[in-house]
Amino acid sequence: MPGTKRALFIDWGGTLALTKNNRTVVDAAGHPVLMPNVVATLARERPRFDACFIVSNQARVSTGEISETEVLRRFAWANEQLGRPFTDCRLCPHTDADDCDCRKPRPGMFLELARLHDVDLSASTHVGDSEKDRDAAVTAGVGTFVWARDFFGWATGPA
Ligand SMILES: [Zn+2]
């Protein structure tokens, strides 16, 4: 039975947070550097949705390059910076070799969040910057996929 809430699912690296060589860029204090227009865009768009989630592939957890605790600390920091828009978050710590159900383009993170939070996936939106994001949204049955550059208006000149 489908849920009732309209949700905004947002990718992390390259969408909410600046990345370089597939790693989140952090400032001198160790905090992630947010992408341009993220603060203003989320402030405007978040009220249109009943729930909002981060869904992020974090294969470097499996390879030992970063701890899951540190990834979650960065998500929590962003949540505070942005005025607590996020209802929940999911990360996939696996690599392709693990053959898990959660690593995008597979839909596991979306399906689990939808089940837990009574989400109507067909009425929901995913914002991402990669084909894996888009394909995961399609497979999960998320009704709308929006490229991060369009959602945040980078095409018209990022800061
Ligand atoms: Zn996984």
Coordinates of C-alpha atoms and ligand atoms in Angstrom, one line a residue:
M1 CA 0.0 0.0 0.0
P2 CA 1.6 3.3 -1.1
G3 CA 2.3 6.0 1.4
T4 CA 0.9 9.4 1.6
K5 CA 3.8 11.8 2.0
R6 CA 5.5 13.7 -0.8
A7 CA 9.2 13.5 -0.2
L8 CA 12.3 15.3 -1.5
F9 CA 15.2 12.9 -1.8
I10 CA 18.6 14.7 -2.2
D11 CA 22.0 13.3 -3.1
W12 CA 25.0 14.4 -1.1
G13 CA 28.3 14.6 -3.1
G14 CA 28.2 17.0 -6.0
T15 CA 24.6 17.9 -5.1
L16 CA 24.5 19.3 -1.6
A17 CA 28.2 19.2 -0.9
L18 CA 31.2 20.2 -3.0
T19 CA 33.4 17.2 -4.0
K20 CA 36.8 16.9 -5.5
N21 CA 38.1 13.5 -6.8
N22 CA 34.9 12.0 -5.4
R23 CA 35.6 13.2 -1.9
T24 CA 33.7 15.8 0.1
V25 CA 35.7 19.0 0.3
V26 CA 36.0 20.2 3.9
D27 CA 37.0 23.6 5.2
A28 CA 39.7 24.4 7.8
A29 CA 37.3 23.5 10.6
G30 CA 36.5 20.1 9.0
H31 CA 33.0 21.0 7.8
P32 CA 31.7 20.2 4.4
V33 CA 31.6 23.0 1.8
L34 CA 28.0 23.3 0.5
M35 CA 27.3 23.8 -3.2
P36 CA 26.1 27.2 -4.5
N37 CA 22.5 28.3 -3.8
V38 CA 21.8 25.3 -1.6
V39 CA 20.7 27.4 1.4
A40 CA 18.3 29.6 -0.5
T41 CA 16.9 26.8 -2.8
L42 CA 16.2 24.5 0.1
A43 CA 14.6 27.3 2.1
R44 CA 12.3 27.9 -0.9
E45 CA 11.6 24.3 -2.0
R46 CA 11.5 22.3 1.3
P47 CA 8.0 23.6 2.4
R48 CA 6.6 22.0 -0.8
F49 CA 7.4 18.6 0.6
D50 CA 6.2 16.6 3.6
A51 CA 9.6 15.0 4.2
C52 CA 13.2 15.4 3.0
F53 CA 16.0 12.8 2.9
I54 CA 19.7 12.6 2.1
V55 CA 20.5 9.5 0.1
S56 CA 24.2 9.0 -0.5
N57 CA 26.6 6.4 -1.9
Q58 CA 29.6 6.4 0.5
A59 CA 31.8 3.5 -0.8
R60 CA 34.8 5.0 0.9
V61 CA 33.3 3.8 4.2
S62 CA 33.9 0.2 3.0
T63 CA 37.4 0.9 1.9
G64 CA 38.2 2.5 5.3
E65 CA 38.9 6.0 4.0
I66 CA 36.2 7.5 6.1
S67 CA 34.1 6.3 9.0
E68 CA 30.3 6.1 8.9
T69 CA 30.3 8.3 12.0
E70 CA 32.2 11.0 10.2
V71 CA 29.8 10.9 7.2
L72 CA 26.8 11.2 9.6
R73 CA 28.5 14.0 11.4
R74 CA 28.8 15.9 8.2
F75 CA 25.1 15.3 7.3
A76 CA 24.1 16.5 10.8
W77 CA 26.3 19.6 10.4
A78 CA 24.6 20.4 7.0
N79 CA 21.2 19.8 8.6
E80 CA 21.9 22.4 11.3
Q81 CA 23.4 24.9 8.7
L82 CA 20.3 24.6 6.5
G83 CA 17.7 25.0 9.3
R84 CA 17.0 21.3 9.8
P85 CA 15.3 20.4 6.6
F86 CA 16.1 16.7 6.7
T87 CA 13.7 14.2 8.1
D88 CA 16.2 11.3 7.9
C89 CA 19.2 10.1 5.9
R90 CA 20.6 7.0 4.4
L91 CA 24.1 6.2 3.2
C92 CA 25.3 3.1 1.4
P93 CA 28.7 2.1 2.7
H94 CA 29.3 -0.5 0.1
T95 CA 31.2 -0.8 -3.2
D96 CA 30.0 -2.3 -6.5
A97 CA 31.7 -5.5 -5.5
D98 CA 29.4 -5.9 -2.5
D99 CA 26.4 -6.3 -4.8
C100 CA 24.1 -4.7 -2.2
D101 CA 20.6 -3.5 -2.7
C102 CA 21.2 0.0 -1.4
R103 CA 24.0 1.4 -3.6
K104 CA 22.5 3.6 -6.3
P105 CA 21.5 3.0 -9.1
R106 CA 19.8 0.3 -7.0
P107 CA 16.7 1.6 -5.1
G108 CA 17.2 0.2 -1.6
M109 CA 17.7 3.5 0.2
F110 CA 14.6 5.0 -1.3
L111 CA 12.4 2.0 -0.7
E112 CA 13.5 1.7 3.0
L113 CA 12.8 5.4 3.6
A114 CA 9.5 5.2 1.9
R115 CA 8.4 2.3 4.0
L116 CA 9.6 3.9 7.3
H117 CA 8.1 7.3 6.6
D118 CA 4.9 6.6 4.7
V119 CA 6.2 8.1 1.4
D120 CA 4.3 8.2 -1.8
L121 CA 7.2 7.6 -4.2
S122 CA 5.3 8.5 -7.3
A123 CA 4.5 11.9 -5.9
S124 CA 8.1 12.5 -4.7
T125 CA 11.2 14.0 -6.2
H126 CA 14.9 13.1 -6.3
V127 CA 17.6 15.7 -6.9
G128 CA 21.0 14.4 -8.0
D129 CA 24.1 15.0 -10.2
S130 CA 24.8 11.6 -11.7
E131 CA 23.2 9.0 -13.9
K132 CA 23.3 6.6 -10.9
D133 CA 21.0 9.0 -9.0
R134 CA 18.6 9.3 -12.0
D135 CA 18.5 5.5 -12.6
A136 CA 17.9 4.8 -8.9
A137 CA 15.0 7.2 -8.8
V138 CA 13.5 5.5 -11.9
T139 CA 13.9 2.0 -10.4
A140 CA 12.5 3.1 -7.1
G141 CA 9.4 4.6 -8.7
V142 CA 10.2 8.2 -7.7
G143 CA 8.0 10.3 -9.9
T144 CA 10.3 13.2 -10.7
F145 CA 14.0 13.4 -11.1
V146 CA 15.7 16.8 -11.3
W147 CA 19.3 17.4 -12.1
A148 CA 21.1 19.3 -9.3
R149 CA 22.3 22.0 -11.7
D150 CA 18.7 22.8 -12.6
F151 CA 17.3 22.5 -9.1
F152 CA 19.9 24.8 -7.7
G153 CA 20.2 27.1 -10.7
W154 CA 23.9 26.5 -11.4
A155 CA 23.3 26.6 -15.2
T156 CA 22.6 30.3 -14.9
G157 CA 25.8 31.1 -13.2
P158 CA 27.0 29.6 -9.9
A159 CA 28.8 31.7 -7.4
Ligands
ZN1 ZN 24.9 -0.6 -0.1

